[in-house]
XYZ file of C-alpha atoms in Angstrom:
483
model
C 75.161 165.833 156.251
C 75.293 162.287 155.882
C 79.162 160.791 155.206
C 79.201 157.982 153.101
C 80.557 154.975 155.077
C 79.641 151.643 153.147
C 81.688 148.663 154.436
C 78.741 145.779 154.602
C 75.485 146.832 154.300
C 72.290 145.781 156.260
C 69.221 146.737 154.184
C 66.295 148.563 155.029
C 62.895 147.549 153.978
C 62.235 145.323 151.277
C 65.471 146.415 149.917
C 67.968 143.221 149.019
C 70.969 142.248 146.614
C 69.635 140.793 143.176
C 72.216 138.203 142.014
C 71.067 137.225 138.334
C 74.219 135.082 136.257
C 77.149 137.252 136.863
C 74.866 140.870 136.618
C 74.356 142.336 140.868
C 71.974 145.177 140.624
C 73.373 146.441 144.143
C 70.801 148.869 145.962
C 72.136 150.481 149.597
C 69.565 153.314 151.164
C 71.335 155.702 153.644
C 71.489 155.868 156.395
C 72.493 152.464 156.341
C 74.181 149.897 159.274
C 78.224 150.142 158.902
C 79.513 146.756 160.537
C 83.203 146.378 160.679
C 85.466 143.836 159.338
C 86.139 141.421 156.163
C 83.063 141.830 153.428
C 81.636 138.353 153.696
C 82.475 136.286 150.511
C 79.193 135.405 149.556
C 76.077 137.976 149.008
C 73.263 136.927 151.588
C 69.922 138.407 152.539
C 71.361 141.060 154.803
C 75.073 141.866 152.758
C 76.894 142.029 149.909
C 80.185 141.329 148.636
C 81.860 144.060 147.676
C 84.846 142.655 145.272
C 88.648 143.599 145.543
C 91.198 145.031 147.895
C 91.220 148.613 148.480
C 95.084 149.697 149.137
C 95.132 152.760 151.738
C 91.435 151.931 152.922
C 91.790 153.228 155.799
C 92.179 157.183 154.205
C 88.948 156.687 152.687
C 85.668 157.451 155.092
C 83.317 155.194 152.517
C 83.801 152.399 149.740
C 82.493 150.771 147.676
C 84.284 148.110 145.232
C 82.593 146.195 142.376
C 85.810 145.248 140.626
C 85.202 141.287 139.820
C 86.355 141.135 136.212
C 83.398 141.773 135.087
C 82.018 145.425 134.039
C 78.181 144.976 134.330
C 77.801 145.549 138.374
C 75.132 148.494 138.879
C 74.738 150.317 142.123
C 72.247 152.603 143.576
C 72.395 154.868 146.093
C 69.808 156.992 147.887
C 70.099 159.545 151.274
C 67.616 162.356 151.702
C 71.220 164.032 152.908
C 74.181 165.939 151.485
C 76.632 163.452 151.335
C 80.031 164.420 152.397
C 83.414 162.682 152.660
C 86.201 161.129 151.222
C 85.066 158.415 149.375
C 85.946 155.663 146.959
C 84.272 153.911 143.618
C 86.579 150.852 142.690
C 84.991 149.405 139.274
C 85.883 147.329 136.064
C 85.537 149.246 132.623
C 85.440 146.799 129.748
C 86.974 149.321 127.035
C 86.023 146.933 124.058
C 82.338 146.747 124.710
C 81.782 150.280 126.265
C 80.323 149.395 129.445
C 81.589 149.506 132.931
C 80.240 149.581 136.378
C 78.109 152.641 137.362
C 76.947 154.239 140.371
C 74.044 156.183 140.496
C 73.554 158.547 143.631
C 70.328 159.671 144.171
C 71.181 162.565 146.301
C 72.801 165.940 146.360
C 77.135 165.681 146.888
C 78.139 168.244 149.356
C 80.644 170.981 147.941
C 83.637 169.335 150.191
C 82.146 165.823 149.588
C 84.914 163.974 146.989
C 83.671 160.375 145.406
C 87.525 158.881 143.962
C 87.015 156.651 141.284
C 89.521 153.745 141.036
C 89.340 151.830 137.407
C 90.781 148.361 136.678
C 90.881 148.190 132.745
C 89.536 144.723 131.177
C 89.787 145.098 128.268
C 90.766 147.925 125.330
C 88.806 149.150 122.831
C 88.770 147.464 119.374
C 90.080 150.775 117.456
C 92.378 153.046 119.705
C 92.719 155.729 116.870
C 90.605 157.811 118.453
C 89.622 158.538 122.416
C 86.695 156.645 124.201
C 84.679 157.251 126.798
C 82.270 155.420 128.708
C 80.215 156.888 131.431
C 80.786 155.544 135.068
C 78.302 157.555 137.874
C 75.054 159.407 137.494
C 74.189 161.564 140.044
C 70.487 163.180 140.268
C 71.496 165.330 142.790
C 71.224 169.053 142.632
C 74.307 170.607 144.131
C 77.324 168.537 142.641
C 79.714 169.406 140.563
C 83.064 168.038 138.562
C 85.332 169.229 141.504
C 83.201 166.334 143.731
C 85.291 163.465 141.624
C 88.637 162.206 140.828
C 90.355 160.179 138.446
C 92.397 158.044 140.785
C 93.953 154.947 139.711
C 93.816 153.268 136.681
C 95.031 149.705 136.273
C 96.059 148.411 133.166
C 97.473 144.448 132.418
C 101.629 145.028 132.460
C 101.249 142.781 128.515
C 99.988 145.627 127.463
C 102.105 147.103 124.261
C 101.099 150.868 124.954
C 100.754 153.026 127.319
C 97.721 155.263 127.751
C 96.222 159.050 129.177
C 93.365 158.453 131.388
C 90.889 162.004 131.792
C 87.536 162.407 133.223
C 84.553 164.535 132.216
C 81.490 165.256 133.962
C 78.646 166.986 131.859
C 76.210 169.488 133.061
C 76.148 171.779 136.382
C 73.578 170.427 139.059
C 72.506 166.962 138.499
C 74.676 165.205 135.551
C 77.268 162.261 134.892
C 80.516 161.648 135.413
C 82.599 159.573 131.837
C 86.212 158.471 132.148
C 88.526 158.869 128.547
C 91.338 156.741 127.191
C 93.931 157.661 124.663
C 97.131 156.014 123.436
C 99.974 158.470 124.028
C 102.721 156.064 122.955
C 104.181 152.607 122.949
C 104.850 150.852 125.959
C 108.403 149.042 126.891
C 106.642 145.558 125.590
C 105.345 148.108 122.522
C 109.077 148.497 121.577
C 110.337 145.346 122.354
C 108.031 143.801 119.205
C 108.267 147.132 117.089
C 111.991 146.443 117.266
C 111.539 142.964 115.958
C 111.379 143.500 112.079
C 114.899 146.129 111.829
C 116.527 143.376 113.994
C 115.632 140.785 111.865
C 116.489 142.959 108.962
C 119.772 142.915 110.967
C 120.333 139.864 110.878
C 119.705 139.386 107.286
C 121.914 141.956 106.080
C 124.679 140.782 108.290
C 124.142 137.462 107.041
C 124.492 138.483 103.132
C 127.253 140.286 103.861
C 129.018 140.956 100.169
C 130.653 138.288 97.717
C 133.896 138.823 99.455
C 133.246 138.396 102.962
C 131.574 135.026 101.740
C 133.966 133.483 99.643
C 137.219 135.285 100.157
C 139.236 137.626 97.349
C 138.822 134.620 94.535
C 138.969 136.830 91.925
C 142.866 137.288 92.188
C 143.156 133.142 92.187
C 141.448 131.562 89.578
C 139.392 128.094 90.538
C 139.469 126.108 87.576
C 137.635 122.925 89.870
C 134.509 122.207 89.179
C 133.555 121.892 92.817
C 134.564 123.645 95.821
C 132.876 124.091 99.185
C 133.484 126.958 101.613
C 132.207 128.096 104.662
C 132.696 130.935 107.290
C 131.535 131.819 110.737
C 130.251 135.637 111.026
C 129.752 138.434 113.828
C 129.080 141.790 114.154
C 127.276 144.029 117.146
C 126.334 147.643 117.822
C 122.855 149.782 118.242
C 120.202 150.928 115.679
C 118.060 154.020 116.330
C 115.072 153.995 113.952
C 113.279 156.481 113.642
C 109.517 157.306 113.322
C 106.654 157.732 115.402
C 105.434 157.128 118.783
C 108.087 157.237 121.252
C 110.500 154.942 119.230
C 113.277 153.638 121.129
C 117.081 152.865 119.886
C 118.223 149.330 120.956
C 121.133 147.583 120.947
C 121.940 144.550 118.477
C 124.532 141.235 118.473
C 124.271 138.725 115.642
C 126.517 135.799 115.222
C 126.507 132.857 112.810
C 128.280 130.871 110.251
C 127.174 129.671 106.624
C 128.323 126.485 104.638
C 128.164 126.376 100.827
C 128.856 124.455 97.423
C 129.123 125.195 94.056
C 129.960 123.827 90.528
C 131.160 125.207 87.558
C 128.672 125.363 84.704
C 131.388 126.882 82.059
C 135.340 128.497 82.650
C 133.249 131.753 83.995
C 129.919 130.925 85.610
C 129.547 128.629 88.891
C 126.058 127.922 90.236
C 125.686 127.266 94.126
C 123.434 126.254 97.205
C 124.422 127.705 100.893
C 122.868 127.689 104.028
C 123.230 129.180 106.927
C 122.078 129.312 110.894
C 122.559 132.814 112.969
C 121.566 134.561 116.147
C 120.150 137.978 117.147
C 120.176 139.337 120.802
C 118.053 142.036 120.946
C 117.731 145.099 123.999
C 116.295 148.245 124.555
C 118.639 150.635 124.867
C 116.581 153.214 127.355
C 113.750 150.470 128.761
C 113.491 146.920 129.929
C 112.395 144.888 127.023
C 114.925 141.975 125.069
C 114.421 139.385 121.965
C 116.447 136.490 121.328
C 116.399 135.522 117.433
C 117.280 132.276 115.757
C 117.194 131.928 112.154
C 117.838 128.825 109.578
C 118.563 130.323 106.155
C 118.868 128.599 102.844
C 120.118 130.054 99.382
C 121.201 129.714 95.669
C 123.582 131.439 94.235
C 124.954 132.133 90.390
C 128.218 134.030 90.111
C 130.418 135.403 86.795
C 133.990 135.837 86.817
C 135.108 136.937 83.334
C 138.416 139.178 83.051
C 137.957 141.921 85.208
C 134.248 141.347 85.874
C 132.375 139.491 88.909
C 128.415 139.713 89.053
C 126.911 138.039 92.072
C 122.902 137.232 92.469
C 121.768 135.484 94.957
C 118.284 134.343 96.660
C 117.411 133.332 99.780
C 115.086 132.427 102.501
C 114.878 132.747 106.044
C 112.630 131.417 108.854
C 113.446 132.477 112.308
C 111.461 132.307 115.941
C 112.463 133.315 119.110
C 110.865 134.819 122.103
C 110.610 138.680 123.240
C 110.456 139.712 126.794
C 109.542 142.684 128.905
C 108.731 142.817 132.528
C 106.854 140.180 133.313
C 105.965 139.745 129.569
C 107.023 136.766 127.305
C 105.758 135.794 124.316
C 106.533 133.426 121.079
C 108.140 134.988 117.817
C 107.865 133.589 114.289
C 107.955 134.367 111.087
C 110.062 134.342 107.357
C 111.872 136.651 105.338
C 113.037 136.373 101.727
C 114.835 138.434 99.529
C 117.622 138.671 96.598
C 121.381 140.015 96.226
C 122.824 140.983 93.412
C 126.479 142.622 93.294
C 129.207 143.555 90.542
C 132.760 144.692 90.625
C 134.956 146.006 87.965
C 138.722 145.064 88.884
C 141.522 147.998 87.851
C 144.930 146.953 87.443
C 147.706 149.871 88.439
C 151.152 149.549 87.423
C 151.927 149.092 91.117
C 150.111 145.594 90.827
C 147.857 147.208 93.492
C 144.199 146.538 92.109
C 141.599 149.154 92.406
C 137.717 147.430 92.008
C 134.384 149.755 92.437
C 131.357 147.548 93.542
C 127.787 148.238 93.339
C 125.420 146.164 95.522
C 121.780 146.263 96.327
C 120.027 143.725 98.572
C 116.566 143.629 99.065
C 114.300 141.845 101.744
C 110.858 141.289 102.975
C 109.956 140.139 106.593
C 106.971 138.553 107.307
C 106.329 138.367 111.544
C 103.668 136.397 112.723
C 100.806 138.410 115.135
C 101.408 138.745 118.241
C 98.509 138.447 120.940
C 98.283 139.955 124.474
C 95.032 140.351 126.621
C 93.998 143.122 125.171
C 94.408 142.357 121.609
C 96.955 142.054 118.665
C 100.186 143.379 117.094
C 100.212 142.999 113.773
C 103.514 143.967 111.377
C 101.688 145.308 108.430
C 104.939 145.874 106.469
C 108.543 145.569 107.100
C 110.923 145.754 104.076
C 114.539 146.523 103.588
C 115.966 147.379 100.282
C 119.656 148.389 100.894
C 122.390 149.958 98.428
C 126.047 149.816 98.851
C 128.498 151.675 96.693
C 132.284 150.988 97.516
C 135.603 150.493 96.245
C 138.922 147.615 97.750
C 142.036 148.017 97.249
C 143.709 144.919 97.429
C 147.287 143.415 96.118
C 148.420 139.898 95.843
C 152.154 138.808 97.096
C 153.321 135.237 95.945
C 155.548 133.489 98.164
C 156.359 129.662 96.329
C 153.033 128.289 96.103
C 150.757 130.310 98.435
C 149.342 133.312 97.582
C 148.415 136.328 99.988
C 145.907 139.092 99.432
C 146.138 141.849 102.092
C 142.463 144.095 101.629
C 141.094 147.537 102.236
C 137.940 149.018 101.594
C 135.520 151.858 101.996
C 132.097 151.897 101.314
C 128.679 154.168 101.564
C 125.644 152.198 101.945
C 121.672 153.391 101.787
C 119.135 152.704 102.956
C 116.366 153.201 100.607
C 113.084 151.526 101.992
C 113.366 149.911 105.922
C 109.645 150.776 107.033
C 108.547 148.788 109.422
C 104.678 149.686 109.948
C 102.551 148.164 112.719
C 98.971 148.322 114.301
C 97.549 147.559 117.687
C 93.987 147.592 117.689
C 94.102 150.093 115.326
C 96.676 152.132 116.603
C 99.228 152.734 113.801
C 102.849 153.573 113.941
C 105.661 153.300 112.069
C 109.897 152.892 112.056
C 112.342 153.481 109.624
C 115.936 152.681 109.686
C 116.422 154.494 106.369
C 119.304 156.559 105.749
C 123.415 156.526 105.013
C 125.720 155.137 106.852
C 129.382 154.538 105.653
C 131.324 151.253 106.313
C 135.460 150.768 106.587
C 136.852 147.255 106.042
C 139.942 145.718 105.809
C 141.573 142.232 105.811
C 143.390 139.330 104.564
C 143.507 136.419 101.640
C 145.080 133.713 101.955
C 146.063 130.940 99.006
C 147.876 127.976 100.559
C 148.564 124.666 99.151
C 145.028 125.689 96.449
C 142.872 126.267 100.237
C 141.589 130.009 100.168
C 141.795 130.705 103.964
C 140.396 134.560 104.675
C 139.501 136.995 107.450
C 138.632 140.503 107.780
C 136.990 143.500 110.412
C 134.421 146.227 109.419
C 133.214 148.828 110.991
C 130.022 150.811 110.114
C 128.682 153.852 111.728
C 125.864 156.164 110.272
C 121.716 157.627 110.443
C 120.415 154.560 112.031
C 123.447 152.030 112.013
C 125.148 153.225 115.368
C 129.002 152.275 115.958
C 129.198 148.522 114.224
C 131.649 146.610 114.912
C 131.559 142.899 112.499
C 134.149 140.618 111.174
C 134.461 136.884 110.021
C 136.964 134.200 109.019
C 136.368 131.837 106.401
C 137.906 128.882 104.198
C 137.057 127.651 100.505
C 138.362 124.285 99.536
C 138.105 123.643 96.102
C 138.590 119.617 94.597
């Protein structure tokens, strides 16, 4: 038996290292000269480099490493012997091009000899939809089989946005050749991190809409006859959403805050046209992983409203164009991107005898994200789709007590909202997955109006829990000055 103990190599014969560009056809004969010690850094007449740093060298009775970021090193080795051992093959695998570094043994592997192969990953394949394979050692040899090799480790860059199952297969009995497999089994903690970007944008869009009332105040109960009047109102509300979907799709944990300014005119006694604008921020976090986003958004809007008798329609368009940065690990990279999308939302007021009024509302509020690609070094996520289209059906109580000149409105509400679209699909080099944060979720409100001296000052809580809305907890305060 000859064990296989390759540190640096002397060379028999006419045998030598062939260093052409960045290809080394190495070629070692056994029995060959073990000398002890650092691998010089250089190949020269009588050794060769052998690239990277084995951890636990020591365990292993031969090596031999070829992993220098490039998967094109070739090596050959020949013993008229069995050869026995524990033993290590540390190469590169370039995934997208289907080639990595092989070994070729031109002898027989004895049945307790046991060759560990050790893979560093440059690279993944252009489509991960379906398993590839790419073969690593050849062995002519007679008596060898499977049991003589292991899949040891397999390095992967930490940017990567999946994580991945890693099998070997050798083919044949007797002589044969060993491949190594990759598959996708899910996402990674960086995977969720970005697949968690368009619902917490969506987030932050729907918190930012909010409903007429939590813009403007209870106006309906005090007419403005002004044909100007400017408002504004700062906004919060935090809690968790759990999409659901595919591929190990994790729940995270949301906090949006903001305010939005605004100005309108009156175009008749019932109709008032209007610009706003507003600025918020999202804090994204994984709930069960290490991965965060932080979101800013600038958001600008018209708006046409109708207040006639008991009636108040509401549409309303805006746009939004937010960046921000997601992090994982070590991981941090650049987000950007837009989202636009309209509001519309009517109420029919009911008067009761006990002055308390009792006003049904409809709303739906739809919205399209657009998120810029997002690169790693192995390749792209891409948000093929991400839209929200979101139904609310709910009904306020609210009654108005005058006190000399100031008015105050005291609010309830309850409302059912659903979810009808909020797919969020995605693909990574052709790995495709989806999220969906449809469903119903049901939202309590309450709060306060205020008239004073012709200023509407107003306030209010809300709390919404449901499928993929987890225990919300939102508010704001606002003014309206009219002139």
């Amino acid at each position: 038996m000859n064990p296989f103990k390759i540190r640096k190599i002397t060379f028999f014969g006419a045998m030598r290292t062939l260093v052409m560009a960045s290809i080394s056809i190495i070629t070692v004969a056994l029995p060959a000269i073990v000398m002890a010690g650092t691998v010089s850094a250089t190949a020269t007449a009588t050794g060769v480099d052998f690239f990277g740093l084995i951890e636990d060298e020591d365990s292993y009775d031969g090596i031999i490493s070829t992993q220098n970021g490039v998967a094109n090193n070739d090596v050959y080795i020949f013993s008229p012997d069995d050869l026995e051992g524990n033993n290590l093959l540390a190469i590169d695998v370039d995934w997208a091009a289907g080639t990595a570094d092989t070994t070729t043994i031109d002898a027989s592997i004895a049945p307790e000899g046991l060759f560990t192969i050790n893979v560093k990953s440059l690279t993944l394949p252009e489509n991960l939809a379906d398993p590839d394979y790419v073969d690593v050692v050849f062995v002519l040899g007679e008596t060898v089989s499977g049991d003589n090799f292991i899949l040891g480790e397999v390095a992967v860059n930490p940017d990567t946005f999946l994580t991945f199952e890693f099998d070997d297969v050798f083919t044949s009995t007797g002589s044969g050749f060993l491949s190594i497999g990759l598959s996708v089994t899910g996402l990674s903690d960086l995977g969720m991190s970005v697949t968690s970007l368009a619902p917490a944008v969506q987030s932050m869009w729907n918190t930012t809409v909010g409903t007429l009332h939590q813009r403007q105040g209870a106006v309906r109960d005090q007419k403005l006859d002004n044909n100007v009047s400017v408002w504004g109102r700062y906004f919060n509300a935090s809690g968790d959403i759990d999409p659901s979907g595919t591929n190990n799709n994790d729940d995270f944990s949301m906090d949006v805050d903001g305010y939005e300014v605004g100005v309108d005119i009156a175009l008749t006694d019932e109709v008032r046209l209007g610009l706003m604008a507003s600025q918020s921020n999202g804090d994204m976090g994984l709930n069960n992983g290490v991965g965060s986003a932080d979101l800013n958004a600038d958001t600008i809007g018209v708006y046409l409203t109708w207040l006639s008798g008991p009636w108040t329609v509401d549409l309303s368009y805006r746009n939004m164009d937010f960046d921000g940065d997601v992090k994982s690990g070590l991981f941090r990279g650049d987000v950007d991107g837009d989202a636009n999308g309209y509001n519309l939302e009517a109420g029919y007021a009911f008067m009761t005898d006990s002055n308390w009024v009792v006003e049904p509302q409809l709303q739906y509020s739809t919205v399209d994200v657009d998120l810029d690609d997002m690169n790693n070094s192995y390749g792209a996520f891409k948000q093929t789709d991400s839209n929200s289209a979101l139904g609310r059906l709910g009904v306020m109580l609210r009654k108005s007590y005058q006190n000399g000149n100031n008015i105050w409105t005291p609010y309830f509400s309850v409302n059912a909202l659903e979810e009808f679209d909020g797919d969020n699909e995605y693909n990574i080099n052709g790995f495709t997955g989806k999220t969906s944060t449809g469903g119903t979720s049901f939202m309590a409100e309450g709060g306060i109006n205020a008239q004073i001296s012709g200023v509407v000052v107003f306030a209010g809580l809300n709390y919404l829990d449901g499928d993929a809305q987890d225990d919300w907890l939102g508010g704001q305060v606002g003014v309206r000055y009219p002139f």
